[in-house]
Coordinates of C-alpha atoms and ligand atoms in Angstrom, one line a residue:
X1 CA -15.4 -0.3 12.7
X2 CA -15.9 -3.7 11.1
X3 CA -15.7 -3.4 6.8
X4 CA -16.7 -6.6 5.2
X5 CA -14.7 -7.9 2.0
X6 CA -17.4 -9.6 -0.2
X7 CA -15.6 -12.4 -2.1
X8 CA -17.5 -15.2 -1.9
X9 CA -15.8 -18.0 -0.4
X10 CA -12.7 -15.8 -0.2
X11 CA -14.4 -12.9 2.2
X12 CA -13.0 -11.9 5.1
X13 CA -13.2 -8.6 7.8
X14 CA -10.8 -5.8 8.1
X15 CA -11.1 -4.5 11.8
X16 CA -10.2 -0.8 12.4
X17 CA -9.9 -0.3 15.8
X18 CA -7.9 1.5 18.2
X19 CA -6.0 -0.8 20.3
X20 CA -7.2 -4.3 18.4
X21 CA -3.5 -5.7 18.1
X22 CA -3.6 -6.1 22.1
X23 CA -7.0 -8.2 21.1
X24 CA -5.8 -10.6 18.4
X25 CA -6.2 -13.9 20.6
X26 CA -9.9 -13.1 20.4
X27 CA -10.2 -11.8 17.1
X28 CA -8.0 -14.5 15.1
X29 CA -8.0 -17.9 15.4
X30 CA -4.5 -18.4 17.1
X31 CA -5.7 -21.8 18.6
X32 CA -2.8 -23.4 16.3
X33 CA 1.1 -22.9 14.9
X34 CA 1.3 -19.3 13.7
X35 CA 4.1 -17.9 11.7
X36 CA 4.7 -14.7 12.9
X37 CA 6.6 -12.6 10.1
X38 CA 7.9 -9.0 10.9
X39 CA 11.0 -6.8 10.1
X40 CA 13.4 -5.0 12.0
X41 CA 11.9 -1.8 12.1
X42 CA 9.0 -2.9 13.7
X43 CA 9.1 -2.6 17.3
X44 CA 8.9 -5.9 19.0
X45 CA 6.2 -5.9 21.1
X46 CA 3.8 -6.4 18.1
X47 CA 4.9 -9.5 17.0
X48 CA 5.4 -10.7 20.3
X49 CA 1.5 -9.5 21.1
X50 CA 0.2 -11.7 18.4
X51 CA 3.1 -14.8 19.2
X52 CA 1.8 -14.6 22.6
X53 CA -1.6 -14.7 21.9
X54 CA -0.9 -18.0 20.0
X55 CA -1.1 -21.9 20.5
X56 CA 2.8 -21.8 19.4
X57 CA 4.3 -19.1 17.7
X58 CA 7.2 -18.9 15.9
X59 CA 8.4 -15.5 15.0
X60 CA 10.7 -14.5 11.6
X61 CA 12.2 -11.3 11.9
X62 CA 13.5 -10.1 8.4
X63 CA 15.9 -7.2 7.5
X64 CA 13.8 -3.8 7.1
X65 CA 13.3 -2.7 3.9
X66 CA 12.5 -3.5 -0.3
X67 CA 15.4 -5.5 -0.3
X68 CA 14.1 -8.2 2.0
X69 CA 11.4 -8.7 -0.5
X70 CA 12.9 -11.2 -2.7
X71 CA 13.3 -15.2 -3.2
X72 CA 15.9 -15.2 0.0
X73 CA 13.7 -14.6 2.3
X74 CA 10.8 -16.4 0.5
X75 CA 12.7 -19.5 0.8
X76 CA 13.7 -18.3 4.2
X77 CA 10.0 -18.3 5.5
X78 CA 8.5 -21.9 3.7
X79 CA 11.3 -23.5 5.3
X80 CA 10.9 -22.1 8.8
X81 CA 7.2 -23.3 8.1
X82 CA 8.3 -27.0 7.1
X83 CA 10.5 -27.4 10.1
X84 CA 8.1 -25.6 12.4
X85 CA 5.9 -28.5 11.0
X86 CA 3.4 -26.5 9.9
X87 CA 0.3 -28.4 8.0
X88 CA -2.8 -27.2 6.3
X89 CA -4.6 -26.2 9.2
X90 CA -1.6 -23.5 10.4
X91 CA -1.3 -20.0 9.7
X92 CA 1.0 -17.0 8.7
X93 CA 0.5 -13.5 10.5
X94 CA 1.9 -10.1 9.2
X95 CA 3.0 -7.7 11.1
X96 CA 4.3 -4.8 9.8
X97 CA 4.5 -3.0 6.3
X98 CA 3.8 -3.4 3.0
X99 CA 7.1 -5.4 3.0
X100 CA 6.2 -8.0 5.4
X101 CA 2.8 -8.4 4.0
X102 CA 3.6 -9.5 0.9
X103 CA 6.8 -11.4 1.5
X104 CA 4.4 -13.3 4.4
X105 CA 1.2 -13.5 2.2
X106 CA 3.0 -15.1 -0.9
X107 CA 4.9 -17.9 1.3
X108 CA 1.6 -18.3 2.9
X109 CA -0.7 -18.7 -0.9
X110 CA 2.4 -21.0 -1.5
X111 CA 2.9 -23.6 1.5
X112 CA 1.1 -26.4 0.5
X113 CA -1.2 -24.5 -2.0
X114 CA -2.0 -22.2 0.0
X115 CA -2.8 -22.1 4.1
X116 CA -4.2 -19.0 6.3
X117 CA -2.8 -15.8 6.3
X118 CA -4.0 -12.7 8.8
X119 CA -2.1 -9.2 8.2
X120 CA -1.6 -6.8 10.9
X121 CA -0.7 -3.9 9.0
X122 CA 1.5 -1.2 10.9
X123 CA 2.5 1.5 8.2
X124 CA -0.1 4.1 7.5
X125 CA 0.3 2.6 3.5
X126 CA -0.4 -0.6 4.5
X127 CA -3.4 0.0 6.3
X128 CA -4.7 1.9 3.7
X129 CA -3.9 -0.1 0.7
X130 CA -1.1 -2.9 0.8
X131 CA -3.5 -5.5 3.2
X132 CA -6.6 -5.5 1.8
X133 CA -6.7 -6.6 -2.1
X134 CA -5.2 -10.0 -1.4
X135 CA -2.0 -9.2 -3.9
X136 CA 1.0 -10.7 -2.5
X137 CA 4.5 -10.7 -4.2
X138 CA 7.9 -10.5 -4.2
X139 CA 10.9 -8.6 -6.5
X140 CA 13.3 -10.5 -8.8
X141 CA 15.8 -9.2 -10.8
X142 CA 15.4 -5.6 -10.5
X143 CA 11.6 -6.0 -10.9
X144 CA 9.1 -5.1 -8.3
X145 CA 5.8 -7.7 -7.6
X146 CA 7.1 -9.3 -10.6
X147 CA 6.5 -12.8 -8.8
X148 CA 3.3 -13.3 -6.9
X149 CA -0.2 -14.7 -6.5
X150 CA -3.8 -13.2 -5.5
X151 CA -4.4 -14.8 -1.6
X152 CA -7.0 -12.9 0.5
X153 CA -5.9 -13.0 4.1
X154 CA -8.7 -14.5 6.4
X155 CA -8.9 -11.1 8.9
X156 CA -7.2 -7.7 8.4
X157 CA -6.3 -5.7 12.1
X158 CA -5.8 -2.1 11.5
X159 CA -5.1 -0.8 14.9
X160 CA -4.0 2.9 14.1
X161 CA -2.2 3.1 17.9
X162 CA 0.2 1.0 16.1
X163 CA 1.2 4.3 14.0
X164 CA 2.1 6.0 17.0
X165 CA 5.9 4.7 16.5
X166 CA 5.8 5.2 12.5
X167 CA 8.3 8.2 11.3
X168 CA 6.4 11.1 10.0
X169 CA 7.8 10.7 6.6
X170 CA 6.3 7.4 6.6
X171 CA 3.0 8.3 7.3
X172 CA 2.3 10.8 4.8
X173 CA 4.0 8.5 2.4
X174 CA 1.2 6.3 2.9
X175 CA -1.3 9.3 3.0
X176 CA -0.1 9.8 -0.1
X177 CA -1.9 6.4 -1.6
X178 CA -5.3 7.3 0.7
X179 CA -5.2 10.9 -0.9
X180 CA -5.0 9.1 -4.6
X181 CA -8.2 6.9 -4.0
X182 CA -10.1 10.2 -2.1
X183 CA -9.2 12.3 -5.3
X184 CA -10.2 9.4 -7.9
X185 CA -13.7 7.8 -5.9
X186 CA -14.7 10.0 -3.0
X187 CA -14.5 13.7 -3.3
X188 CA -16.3 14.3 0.3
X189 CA -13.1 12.0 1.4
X190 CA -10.8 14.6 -0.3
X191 CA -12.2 17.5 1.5
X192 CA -11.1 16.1 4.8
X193 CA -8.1 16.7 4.0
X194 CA -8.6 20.3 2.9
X195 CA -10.1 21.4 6.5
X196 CA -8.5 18.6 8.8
X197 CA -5.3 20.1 10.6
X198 CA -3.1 17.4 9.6
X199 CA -0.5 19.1 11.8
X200 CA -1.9 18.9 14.9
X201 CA -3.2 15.4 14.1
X202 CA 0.1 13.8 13.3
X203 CA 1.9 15.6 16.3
X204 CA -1.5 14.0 18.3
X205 CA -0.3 10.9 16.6
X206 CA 3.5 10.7 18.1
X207 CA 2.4 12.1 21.3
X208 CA 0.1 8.6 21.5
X209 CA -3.1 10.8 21.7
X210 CA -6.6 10.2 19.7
X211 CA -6.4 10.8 16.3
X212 CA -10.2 10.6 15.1
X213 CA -9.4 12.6 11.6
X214 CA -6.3 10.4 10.8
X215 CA -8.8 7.3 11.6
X216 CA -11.8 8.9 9.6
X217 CA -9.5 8.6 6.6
X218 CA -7.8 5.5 7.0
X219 CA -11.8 4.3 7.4
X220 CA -12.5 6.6 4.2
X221 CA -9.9 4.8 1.9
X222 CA -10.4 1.3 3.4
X223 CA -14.0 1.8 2.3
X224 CA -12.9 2.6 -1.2
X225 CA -10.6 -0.1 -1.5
X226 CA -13.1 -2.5 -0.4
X227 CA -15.8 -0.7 -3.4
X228 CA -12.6 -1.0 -5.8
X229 CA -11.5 -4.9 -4.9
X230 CA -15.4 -6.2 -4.5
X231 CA -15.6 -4.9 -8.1
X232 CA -12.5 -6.2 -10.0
X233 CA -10.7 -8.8 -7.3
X234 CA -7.9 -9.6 -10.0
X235 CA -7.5 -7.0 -11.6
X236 CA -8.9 -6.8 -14.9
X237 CA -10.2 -3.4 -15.3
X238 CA -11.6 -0.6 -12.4
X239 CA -8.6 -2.3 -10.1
X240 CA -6.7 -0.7 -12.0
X241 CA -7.5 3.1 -11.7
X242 CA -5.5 2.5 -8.1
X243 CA -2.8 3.1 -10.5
X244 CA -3.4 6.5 -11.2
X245 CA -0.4 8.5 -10.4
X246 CA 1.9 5.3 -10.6
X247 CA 2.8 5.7 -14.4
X248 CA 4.9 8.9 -14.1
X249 CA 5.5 7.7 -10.2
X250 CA 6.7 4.5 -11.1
X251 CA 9.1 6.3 -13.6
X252 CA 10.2 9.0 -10.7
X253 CA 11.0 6.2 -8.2
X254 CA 13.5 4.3 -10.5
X255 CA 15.3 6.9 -9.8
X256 CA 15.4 6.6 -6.2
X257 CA 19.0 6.0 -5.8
X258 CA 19.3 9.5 -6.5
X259 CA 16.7 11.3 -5.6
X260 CA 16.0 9.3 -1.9
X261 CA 12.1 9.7 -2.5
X262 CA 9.6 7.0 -1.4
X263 CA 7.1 5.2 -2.9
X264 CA 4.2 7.8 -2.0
X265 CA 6.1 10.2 -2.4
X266 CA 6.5 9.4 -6.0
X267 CA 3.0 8.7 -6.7
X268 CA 1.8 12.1 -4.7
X269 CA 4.7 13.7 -7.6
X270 CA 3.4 11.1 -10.5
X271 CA -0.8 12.7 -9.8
X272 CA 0.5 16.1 -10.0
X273 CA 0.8 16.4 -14.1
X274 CA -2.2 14.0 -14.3
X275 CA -5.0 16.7 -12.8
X276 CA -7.2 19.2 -14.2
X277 CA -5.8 22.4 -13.2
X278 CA -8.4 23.0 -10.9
X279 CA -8.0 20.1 -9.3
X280 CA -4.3 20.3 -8.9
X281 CA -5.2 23.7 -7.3
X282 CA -6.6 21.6 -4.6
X283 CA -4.6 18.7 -4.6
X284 CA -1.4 21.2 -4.3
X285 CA -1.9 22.4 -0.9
X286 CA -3.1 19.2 0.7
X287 CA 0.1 17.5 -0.4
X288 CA 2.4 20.2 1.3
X289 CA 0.5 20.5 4.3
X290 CA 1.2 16.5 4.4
X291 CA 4.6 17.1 3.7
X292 CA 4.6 15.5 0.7
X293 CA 7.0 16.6 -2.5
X294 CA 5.4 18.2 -5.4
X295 CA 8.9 19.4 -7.3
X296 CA 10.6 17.4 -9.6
X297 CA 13.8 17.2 -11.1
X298 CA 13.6 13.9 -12.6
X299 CA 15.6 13.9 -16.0
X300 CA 12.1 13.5 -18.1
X301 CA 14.0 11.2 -20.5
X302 CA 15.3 8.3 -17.7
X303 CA 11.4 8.9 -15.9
X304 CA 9.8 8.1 -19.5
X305 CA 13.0 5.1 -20.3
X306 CA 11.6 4.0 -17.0
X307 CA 8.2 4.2 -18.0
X308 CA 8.3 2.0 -21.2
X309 CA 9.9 -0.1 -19.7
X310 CA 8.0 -1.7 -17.1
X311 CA 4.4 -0.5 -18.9
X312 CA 3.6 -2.4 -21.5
X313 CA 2.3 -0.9 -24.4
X314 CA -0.9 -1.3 -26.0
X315 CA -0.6 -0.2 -29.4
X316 CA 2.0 2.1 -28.8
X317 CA 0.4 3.9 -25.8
X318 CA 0.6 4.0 -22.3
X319 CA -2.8 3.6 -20.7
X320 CA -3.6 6.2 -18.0
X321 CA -5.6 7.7 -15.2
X322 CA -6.8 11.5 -15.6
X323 CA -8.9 13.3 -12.8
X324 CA -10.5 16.2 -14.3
X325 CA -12.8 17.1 -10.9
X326 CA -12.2 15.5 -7.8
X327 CA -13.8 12.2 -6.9
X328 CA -13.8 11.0 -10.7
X329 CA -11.6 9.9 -13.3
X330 CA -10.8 9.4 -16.9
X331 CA -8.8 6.4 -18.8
X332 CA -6.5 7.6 -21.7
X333 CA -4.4 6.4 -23.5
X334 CA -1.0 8.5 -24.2
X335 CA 1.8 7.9 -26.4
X336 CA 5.3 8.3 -24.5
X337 CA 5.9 11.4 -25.8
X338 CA 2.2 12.8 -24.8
X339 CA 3.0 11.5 -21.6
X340 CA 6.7 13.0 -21.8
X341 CA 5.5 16.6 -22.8
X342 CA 2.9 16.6 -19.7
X343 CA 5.6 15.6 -17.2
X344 CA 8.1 18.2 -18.8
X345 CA 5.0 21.1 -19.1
X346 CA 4.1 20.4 -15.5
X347 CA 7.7 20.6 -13.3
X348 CA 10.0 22.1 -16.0
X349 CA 7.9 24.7 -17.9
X350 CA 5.5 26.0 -15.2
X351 CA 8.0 28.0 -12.5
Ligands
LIG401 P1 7.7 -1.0 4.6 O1 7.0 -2.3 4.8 O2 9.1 -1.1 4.1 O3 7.7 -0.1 5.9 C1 8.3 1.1 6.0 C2 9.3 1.2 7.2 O4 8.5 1.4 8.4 C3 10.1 -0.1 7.4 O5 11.4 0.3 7.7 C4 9.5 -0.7 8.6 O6 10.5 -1.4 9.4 C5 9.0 0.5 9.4 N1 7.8 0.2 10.2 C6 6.7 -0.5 9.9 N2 5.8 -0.4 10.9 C7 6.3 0.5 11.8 C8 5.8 1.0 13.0 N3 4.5 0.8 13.4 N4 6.6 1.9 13.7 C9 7.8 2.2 13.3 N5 8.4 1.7 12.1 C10 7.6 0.9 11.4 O7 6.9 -0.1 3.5 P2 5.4 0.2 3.3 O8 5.3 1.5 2.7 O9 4.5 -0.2 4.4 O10 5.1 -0.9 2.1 C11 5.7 -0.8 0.8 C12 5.6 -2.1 0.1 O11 4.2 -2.4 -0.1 C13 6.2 -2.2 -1.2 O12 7.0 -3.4 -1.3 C14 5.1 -2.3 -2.2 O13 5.4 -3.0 -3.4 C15 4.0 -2.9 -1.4 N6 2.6 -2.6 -1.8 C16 1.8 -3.7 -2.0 C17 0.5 -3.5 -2.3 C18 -0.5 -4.6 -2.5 O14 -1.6 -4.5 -2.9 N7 0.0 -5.8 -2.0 C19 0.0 -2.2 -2.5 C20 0.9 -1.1 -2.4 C21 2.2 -1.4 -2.0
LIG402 ZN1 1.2 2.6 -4.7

């Protein structure tokens, strides 16, 4: 399945396809220095299928996890590019999570002003969200994506055999993002995951058999993402209904140090309070059949701190997604303590 990105000059093709990684010689242009970027939870062989593939290849293997993310490692790649003697005409390749996409897209929109980037995406939230937008970034200070440019990537590979070695946990931490664009923009999307037996799918998916449902939604939110970018590619207004859920989430995962949740995981937490209650009816059961959380014991005062602190406020208020029926949404705007008495009402008050 071949989706086209429409953005002008800047458009590109995101390939989902099982079994394209083994294919990136043909379907990149490799004919010249390649960067290859990956972490150390990546198994091997990817990067080494796209290094292979290459004119020459270098490949930069960074630390696993949020902490590689920052101006280290930044630093680390543009000089592996300068004495690689990379020019204009080179390119940077991703392979891996969100992680390694956006450490490896921003040092790409950076080396002289900017030179080729592909993303191999090989986490289920990557596939479905982090690689296609063209937002690249890095943390400083505490702060997530605080530092960053927009830099669409000349080709996207999804190749979902490439999930076959991704923890469980991880993948419905990433089903957790695909789950938030079915319930905002496509409500025949969000009944897939009603009837699909997820179970059987993601045992299928470990086992290295076909997984034609978990495909049909990766396909399902790549589509939206593409409706979503096409529409607003920086940001300045339907963009941002991706954020629905990640107001109270973002709040829940400051806390992560305690609580050990992921990303997803928080946002799947941060729709909950957010829904109709006949949506959240829905929404309840396809979370924990995925596994997901959806308790929360998040002291409501450090999850709202958290929240005004890294929203800004407009007026006072914190501006923020509803879904009253599934496949469409509403923009409000709360106060902190509106916001506050939802998140208490929904995981304090209800049981
Ligand atoms: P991640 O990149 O840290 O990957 C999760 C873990 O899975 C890592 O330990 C990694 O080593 C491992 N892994 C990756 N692929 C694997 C595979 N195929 N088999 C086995 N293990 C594998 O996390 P993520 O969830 O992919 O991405 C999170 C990041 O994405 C965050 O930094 C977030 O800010 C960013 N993000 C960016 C955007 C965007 O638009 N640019 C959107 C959403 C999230
Ligand atoms: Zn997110």
């Amino acid at each position: 399945e071949k989706i086209t990105l429409s953005l002008g000059e800047n458009s590109y093709d995101i390939l989902l396809e099982s079994g394209c990684l083994d294919r990136a010689g043909e379907l990149l242009n490799l004919n010249r220095k390649v960067l290859v970027v990956t972490d150390s939870g990546v198994p091997a062989e990817y990067a080494d299928t796209v290094a292979f593939s290459a004119l020459a290849a270098e490949i930069v293997r960074i630390p696993r996890g949020e902490a590689s993310k920052n101006f280290d490692h930044f630093h680390l790649l543009l000089r592996r590019m300068l004495e690689f003697g990379m020019g204009r005409g080179d390119c940077v390749a991703a392979v891996g999570g969100g992680v390694v996409g956006d450490l490896a897209g921003f040092a790409a929109a950076c080396y002289m002003r900017g030179i080729d980037f592909y993303n191999i995406p090989t986490t289920v939230l990557s596939q479905v969200d982090s690689s296609i937008g063209g937002k690249t970034a890095i943390d400083l200070d505490g702060f997530k994506n605080i530092v960053g440019a927009f830099h669409q990537p000349r080709r996207v590979l999804v190749d979902p055999r490439t999930l076959s070695t991704l923890p469980r946990r991880q993948v419905a931490n990433g089903l957790a993002e695909a789950v938030k664009m079915a319930l905002c923009f496509d409500a025949e999307g969000f009944a897939r995951y009603e009837t699909a037996d997820m179970d059987k799918e993601l045992s299928s998916l470990s086992a290295g058999q076909p997984v034609p449902m978990l495909e049909r939604v990766i396909l399902d939110a790549l589509r939206t993402k593409k409706n979503v970018v096409e529409q607003d590619e920086k940001e300045h207004g339907l963009r941002r209904v991706l954020n629905f859920g990640h107001t109270l989430g973002h709040g829940i995962e400051s806390l992560h140090e305690e609580n050990g949740l992921l990303h997803g995981e928080c946002v799947a937490l941060g729709m909950l309070p957010m829904c109709s209650s006949a949506v959240r009816e829905r929404l309840l059961p396809v979370l924990e059949r995925l596994g997901l959380p959806v308790t929360c014991s998040a002291d409501p005062e450090r999850v709202m701190q958290a929240v005004v602190h890294d929203k800004k406020l407009y007026a006072g208020k914190v501006h923020t997604i509803f879904v009253d029926e599934v496949g469409s949404f509403t923009e409000r705007d709360l106060s902190p303590e509106e916001l506050k008495s939802l998140y208490q009402q929904y995981f304090f008050a209800s049981q």
